Coordinates of N, CA and C in Angstrom, one line a residue:
M1 N -19.1 47.4 185.6 CA -20.4 48.4 185.7 C -20.2 49.4 186.8
M2 N -19.4 49.3 188.2 CA -20.1 50.4 189.2 C -19.3 51.3 188.7
G3 N -18.0 50.9 187.7 CA -16.7 52.4 187.2 C -17.6 53.5 186.5
F4 N -18.4 52.7 186.0 CA -19.3 53.5 185.1 C -20.4 54.1 185.7
F5 N -21.2 53.7 186.6 CA -22.1 54.5 188.0 C -21.4 55.6 188.3
S6 N -20.3 55.1 189.1 CA -18.9 56.5 190.1 C -19.0 57.7 188.9
F7 N -18.0 56.9 187.7 CA -17.8 58.2 186.4 C -19.6 58.8 186.3
L8 N -20.4 58.6 185.8 CA -21.7 58.7 185.7 C -22.3 60.0 186.9
G9 N -21.8 59.5 188.1 CA -22.1 60.1 189.2 C -21.3 61.3 189.2
R10 N -20.2 61.6 188.7 CA -19.3 62.5 189.5 C -19.9 63.4 188.7
V11 N -20.1 63.0 186.9 CA -20.4 64.1 186.3 C -21.6 64.7 186.4
L12 N -22.1 64.2 187.0 CA -23.6 64.4 187.3 C -23.4 65.8 188.4
F13 N -22.4 64.8 189.1 CA -22.7 65.8 190.3 C -21.6 66.8 190.3
A14 N -20.4 67.0 189.2 CA -19.4 68.5 188.5 C -20.5 69.1 187.4
S15 N -21.6 68.3 187.3 CA -22.3 69.4 186.2 C -23.0 71.1 187.0
L16 N -23.5 70.5 187.9 CA -23.7 71.9 188.7 C -22.4 73.1 189.0
F17 N -21.3 72.4 189.2 CA -20.8 73.6 189.1 C -20.2 74.0 187.8
I18 N -20.0 73.2 186.8 CA -19.5 73.6 185.7 C -20.1 74.1 184.9
L19 N -21.6 74.4 184.9 CA -22.6 75.1 184.1 C -22.6 76.3 184.7
S20 N -22.4 76.4 186.1 CA -22.9 76.8 186.8 C -21.3 78.4 186.2
A21 N -20.5 78.0 186.4 CA -19.5 78.5 185.9 C -19.5 78.9 184.7
W22 N -19.8 77.8 183.8 CA -19.9 78.9 182.9 C -21.1 80.1 182.5
Q23 N -21.7 79.6 183.3 CA -22.6 80.9 183.2 C -22.4 81.9 183.5
M24 N -22.0 81.8 185.0 CA -21.0 83.2 184.8 C -19.2 83.6 184.2
F25 N -19.4 83.0 183.6 CA -18.1 83.1 182.7 C -18.9 83.7 181.4
N26 N -20.2 83.3 180.5 CA -21.0 84.1 180.0 C -21.7 85.7 179.7
E27 N -21.3 85.6 181.2 CA -22.3 86.7 182.3 C -21.0 88.1 182.2
F28 N -20.0 87.6 182.3 CA -19.1 88.2 183.4 C -18.9 89.9 182.8
G29 N -18.5 90.1 181.7 CA -18.4 91.4 180.9 C -17.0 92.0 181.6
E30 N -17.5 93.6 181.7 CA -16.0 94.4 182.3 C -16.8 94.3 183.8
D31 N -17.1 94.2 184.1 CA -17.8 95.3 185.8 C -18.3 93.6 186.3
G32 N -18.0 92.3 186.3 CA -18.0 90.9 187.1 C -19.5 90.2 186.3
G33 N -20.5 90.8 185.6 CA -21.8 90.8 185.4 C -22.8 90.6 186.4
P34 N -24.0 90.1 187.0 CA -24.4 89.9 187.9 C -24.1 89.3 189.5
A35 N -23.4 88.1 189.0 CA -22.1 87.7 190.4 C -22.0 88.8 191.0
A36 N -20.9 89.4 190.3 CA -20.1 90.6 191.2 C -21.2 91.9 191.6
R37 N -21.9 92.3 191.1 CA -23.3 92.8 191.6 C -24.2 92.8 192.8
E38 N -23.7 91.2 193.1 CA -24.5 90.8 194.1 C -23.6 90.9 195.0
L39 N -22.7 90.8 195.1 CA -21.9 90.9 195.8 C -21.1 91.8 196.5
I40 N -21.6 93.0 195.7 CA -21.3 94.7 196.6 C -22.0 94.5 198.2
P41 N -23.1 94.5 198.2 CA -23.8 95.2 199.0 C -23.6 94.0 200.3
K42 N -23.2 92.5 200.1 CA -23.0 91.8 200.7 C -21.5 91.6 201.5
L43 N -20.3 92.0 200.3 CA -18.8 92.5 201.0 C -19.1 93.7 201.7
A44 N -19.5 94.3 201.5 CA -19.9 95.7 202.4 C -20.5 95.1 203.3
I45 N -21.0 94.3 204.2 CA -21.8 94.1 205.2 C -20.5 93.3 206.3
V46 N -20.1 92.4 205.4 CA -18.7 91.8 206.0 C -17.3 92.6 206.5
K47 N -17.6 93.3 205.8 CA -16.2 94.6 205.8 C -16.6 95.1 207.3
K48 N -18.3 95.8 207.4 CA -19.0 96.5 207.8 C -19.3 95.6 209.6
H49 N -19.4 94.4 208.9 CA -19.3 93.9 210.5 C -18.4 93.5 211.3
I50 N -17.0 92.9 210.7 CA -15.7 92.9 210.7 C -15.2 93.8 211.0
F51 N -15.4 95.1 211.2 CA -14.9 96.5 211.5 C -15.6 96.7 213.2
S52 N -16.6 96.4 213.1 CA -17.6 96.7 214.8 C -16.9 95.3 215.1
K53 N -16.5 94.6 214.9 CA -16.6 93.0 216.0 C -15.0 93.4 216.1
L54 N -14.0 93.2 215.5 CA -12.5 93.6 215.6 C -12.6 94.6 215.5
G55 N -12.6 96.1 215.2 CA -12.4 97.1 214.6 C -11.1 96.9 214.0
V56 N -11.3 96.4 213.1 CA -10.3 96.4 211.3 C -10.5 96.7 210.5
Q57 N -9.7 98.0 209.8 CA -10.6 98.3 208.3 C -9.9 97.2 207.4
L58 N -10.8 96.4 206.4 CA -10.6 95.9 205.8 C -10.2 96.5 204.2
P59 N -9.3 96.2 203.4 CA -9.5 97.1 202.5 C -10.3 97.3 201.3
D60 N -10.8 97.8 200.2 CA -11.5 97.3 199.9 C -11.3 96.0 198.7
I61 N -12.4 95.4 198.5 CA -12.3 94.2 197.8 C -12.9 94.3 196.3
D62 N -12.0 94.2 195.1 CA -12.5 93.7 194.2 C -13.5 93.1 193.3
P63 N -14.7 93.2 193.2 CA -15.7 91.8 193.5 C -15.6 91.1 191.8
T64 N -15.0 91.9 191.3 CA -14.2 91.0 189.9 C -13.5 89.7 190.4
S65 N -13.1 90.4 191.0 CA -11.9 89.5 191.1 C -12.5 88.1 191.8
I66 N -13.0 88.0 192.4 CA -13.9 87.9 193.8 C -14.6 86.4 192.5
V67 N -15.2 87.2 191.5 CA -16.3 85.9 190.8 C -15.0 85.7 190.5
A68 N -14.3 85.7 189.1 CA -12.8 85.1 188.1 C -12.8 84.1 189.3
G69 N -12.5 84.5 190.6 CA -11.7 82.8 191.4 C -13.0 82.1 191.6
I70 N -13.9 82.9 191.3 CA -15.1 81.7 191.6 C -15.0 81.1 191.0
I71 N -15.1 81.6 189.8 CA -15.2 80.7 188.2 C -14.1 79.6 187.8
V72 N -13.3 80.2 188.3 CA -11.8 79.0 188.4 C -12.0 78.2 189.2
L73 N -12.7 78.6 190.6 CA -12.9 77.1 191.5 C -13.8 76.2 191.2
K74 N -14.7 76.8 189.9 CA -16.1 76.1 190.4 C -15.4 75.5 188.5
G75 N -15.4 76.3 188.0 CA -14.7 75.5 186.6 C -13.8 74.3 186.8
L76 N -13.0 74.8 187.1 CA -11.6 73.6 187.3 C -11.7 72.4 188.0
G77 N -12.2 72.6 189.4 CA -12.6 72.3 190.3 C -13.3 70.7 189.6
G78 N -14.7 71.4 189.6 CA -15.3 70.3 188.3 C -14.8 69.7 187.7
F79 N -14.3 70.0 186.8 CA -13.5 69.7 185.7 C -12.4 68.5 186.2
L80 N -12.0 68.6 186.8 CA -10.8 67.7 187.7 C -11.8 66.0 188.3
F81 N -12.4 66.8 189.4 CA -13.6 66.1 190.1 C -14.4 65.0 188.8
V82 N -14.9 65.0 187.8 CA -14.8 63.9 186.9 C -14.3 63.0 186.9
F83 N -13.0 63.4 186.9 CA -11.9 62.3 186.5 C -11.5 61.9 188.3
G84 N -12.2 62.1 189.0 CA -12.2 61.7 190.2 C -10.8 61.8 191.2
T85 N -10.0 63.2 190.6 CA -8.9 63.9 191.5 C -9.4 63.9 192.4
S86 N -8.9 64.1 194.0 CA -9.0 65.0 194.9 C -8.5 66.4 194.7
F87 N -8.1 66.4 193.6 CA -7.7 67.8 193.9 C -8.5 68.7 193.8
G88 N -9.9 68.3 192.6 CA -10.4 69.0 192.4 C -11.8 69.1 193.5
A89 N -12.4 68.0 194.0 CA -12.8 68.0 195.3 C -12.9 68.9 196.2
Y90 N -10.9 69.3 196.7 CA -10.3 70.4 197.1 C -10.9 71.7 196.8
L91 N -10.5 72.1 195.7 CA -11.4 73.2 195.1 C -12.6 73.3 194.7
L92 N -13.8 72.5 195.1 CA -14.8 72.6 195.1 C -14.9 72.9 196.1
L93 N -14.4 72.3 197.6 CA -14.7 72.5 198.7 C -14.1 73.9 198.8
L94 N -13.3 73.9 198.5 CA -12.8 75.3 198.8 C -13.8 77.0 198.6
H95 N -14.5 76.6 197.6 CA -15.3 77.2 197.0 C -16.4 77.3 197.5
L96 N -16.9 76.5 197.8 CA -18.6 76.4 198.9 C -18.0 76.6 200.2
A97 N -17.3 76.4 200.9 CA -16.4 77.4 202.3 C -16.6 78.8 202.3
I98 N -16.3 79.9 200.4 CA -15.9 81.0 201.1 C -17.2 81.9 200.2
T99 N -18.1 80.6 199.4 CA -18.9 81.6 199.1 C -19.8 81.1 200.2
S100 N -20.8 79.8 200.5 CA -21.4 79.8 200.9 C -22.5 80.8 202.2
P101 N -21.4 80.8 203.1 CA -22.0 81.9 204.0 C -21.6 83.0 204.1
L102 N -21.1 83.7 202.5 CA -21.6 85.0 202.1 C -22.4 85.5 201.4
L103 N -22.7 83.9 200.1 CA -24.1 84.2 199.3 C -25.1 84.3 200.0
Y104 N -25.4 83.1 200.5 CA -26.6 82.7 201.8 C -26.5 82.9 203.3
D105 N -26.7 84.7 202.8 CA -26.3 85.3 204.9 C -27.7 85.0 205.9
F106 N -28.1 83.7 205.4 CA -29.2 84.2 206.1 C -29.5 84.1 207.7
Y107 N -28.4 84.6 208.1 CA -28.4 84.9 209.7 C -28.1 86.2 209.5
N108 N -28.4 87.6 208.6 CA -28.6 88.4 208.6 C -30.0 89.0 208.3
Y109 N -31.1 88.1 208.2 CA -32.2 88.8 208.5 C -32.8 87.8 210.1
R110 N -34.4 88.4 209.7 CA -35.0 87.3 210.8 C -35.7 86.6 210.4
Q111 N -36.6 86.0 211.3 CA -37.1 84.7 210.6 C -37.8 84.9 210.1
D112 N -39.1 85.7 210.1 CA -40.3 86.3 209.9 C -39.9 87.1 208.3
E113 N -38.8 87.2 208.0 CA -38.7 87.7 206.8 C -38.3 86.4 205.5
A114 N -39.4 86.7 204.3 CA -39.1 86.2 203.2 C -37.5 85.7 203.0
E115 N -37.1 86.6 202.9 CA -35.7 86.2 202.7 C -35.0 85.4 203.6
Y116 N -35.4 84.9 204.7 CA -34.8 83.7 205.6 C -34.7 82.7 204.6
F117 N -36.2 82.3 204.5 CA -35.7 80.7 204.7 C -35.6 80.4 203.3
I118 N -35.5 80.7 202.5 CA -35.1 81.0 201.0 C -33.6 81.1 201.1
L119 N -32.5 82.1 201.7 CA -31.1 81.9 202.1 C -31.2 80.5 202.7
L120 N -31.9 80.6 203.6 CA -31.3 79.1 204.8 C -31.3 78.3 203.7
N121 N -32.3 77.5 202.8 CA -32.9 76.9 202.1 C -31.5 76.3 201.0
E122 N -31.2 77.6 200.9 CA -29.9 77.5 199.4 C -28.2 77.1 200.6
F123 N -28.7 77.7 201.3 CA -27.1 77.5 202.5 C -27.4 76.5 202.8
L124 N -28.3 75.4 203.3 CA -28.1 74.1 203.6 C -27.5 73.1 202.5
Q125 N -28.7 74.0 201.3 CA -27.8 72.7 200.0 C -26.6 72.3 199.5
S126 N -26.0 73.5 200.1 CA -24.2 73.8 200.1 C -23.7 73.0 201.0
V127 N -24.5 73.2 202.5 CA -23.9 71.9 203.5 C -23.9 70.5 202.5
A128 N -24.7 70.5 202.2 CA -25.4 69.1 201.6 C -24.0 69.2 200.9
L129 N -23.8 69.6 199.7 CA -23.3 69.7 198.9 C -21.4 69.5 199.1
F130 N -21.2 70.5 200.5 CA -19.8 70.0 201.1 C -19.8 68.7 201.8
G131 N -21.0 68.2 202.5 CA -20.8 66.7 202.8 C -20.7 65.9 201.5
A132 N -21.0 65.7 200.4 CA -21.1 64.5 199.7 C -19.4 64.8 199.7
L133 N -19.0 66.4 199.1 CA -17.7 66.4 198.5 C -16.6 65.2 200.0
L134 N -17.1 65.8 200.6 CA -15.9 65.0 201.9 C -16.2 63.6 202.0
F135 N -17.4 63.1 201.7 CA -17.7 61.7 201.8 C -16.8 61.4 200.4
F136 N -16.6 62.0 199.5 CA -15.8 61.4 198.1 C -14.6 61.3 198.4
I137 N -13.8 62.5 199.2 CA -12.8 62.3 199.3 C -12.5 61.3 200.6
G138 N -13.4 60.9 202.0 CA -13.2 60.1 202.6 C -12.9 58.4 202.0
M139 N -13.3 58.5 201.3 CA -13.9 57.0 200.2 C -12.8 57.0 199.2
K140 N -12.1 58.2 198.7 CA -10.7 58.1 198.0 C -9.5 57.8 198.8
N141 N -9.8 58.2 200.2 CA -8.8 57.5 201.0 C -8.8 56.6 201.2
L142 N -10.2 56.1 201.5 CA -9.8 54.9 201.9 C -9.7 53.5 201.0
I143 N -10.0 53.4 199.8 CA -10.0 52.6 198.9 C -9.1 52.1 198.5
P144 N -7.5 53.0 198.3 CA -6.3 52.3 198.7 C -5.8 51.7 199.4
K145 N -6.2 52.2 200.9 CA -5.4 51.4 201.8 C -6.3 50.0 201.8
R146 N -7.5 49.9 201.8 CA -8.1 48.4 201.7 C -7.1 47.8 200.6
L147 N -6.9 48.1 198.9 CA -6.2 47.5 198.7 C -5.3 46.2 198.6
I148 N -4.1 48.0 199.4 CA -3.3 47.3 199.8 C -3.2 46.4 200.7
K149 N -4.1 45.9 201.4 CA -4.6 45.3 202.7 C -4.5 43.8 201.8
K150 N -5.3 43.7 200.6 CA -5.9 42.8 200.2 C -4.5 42.3 199.1
K151 N -3.3 43.0 198.8 CA -3.4 43.0 198.0 C -2.0 41.9 198.5
A152 N -1.3 42.7 200.1 CA -0.1 42.0 200.7 C 0.2 41.1 201.1
P153 N 1.1 40.4 200.8 CA 1.4 38.7 200.8 C 1.2 38.2 201.9
K154 N 0.8 37.3 202.9 CA 0.6 37.0 204.8 C 1.8 36.4 204.4
A155 N 2.4 36.6 205.7 CA 3.9 36.2 206.3 C 3.9 34.5 206.7
K156 N 4.4 33.4 206.6 CA 4.1 32.0 206.6 C 5.0 32.4 208.3
V157 N 4.2 31.1 209.1 CA 5.0 31.3 210.4 C 4.8 29.1 210.4
G158 N 6.5 29.9 210.8 CA 6.2 28.2 210.6 C 8.0 27.6 210.9

């Protein structure tokens, strides 16, 4: 029974990523869709910030390529996560680590602006998902060690 609930939990968790990837794929078009249009100004801010702090001019980054990569990370990561693979969880972690600070840039707004709290809330939800994935990986790595210890025959002293 626990196996069923574990599978159901993984399906429900991964559905967030899989359905989002599916929607992004359907809206992709020639220009990358709404996701690419949302990325363009955010990438410009990142480029400007990196140049002002490090003096390094980044090359132009094609937002459609980034959106395609996001779709792959979310779709493949979610699909593999359903089947309980750590690799799927790592793909989703990579997706969240790259996109969360870029898309939910609350730090570019003042607290008295409406966007600040909306973006902060979205960012914190991504942090919670990141934590859940870390928990999954930790439990996944912990269980085989316990099973190995239980199955190992005890040496007789005598």
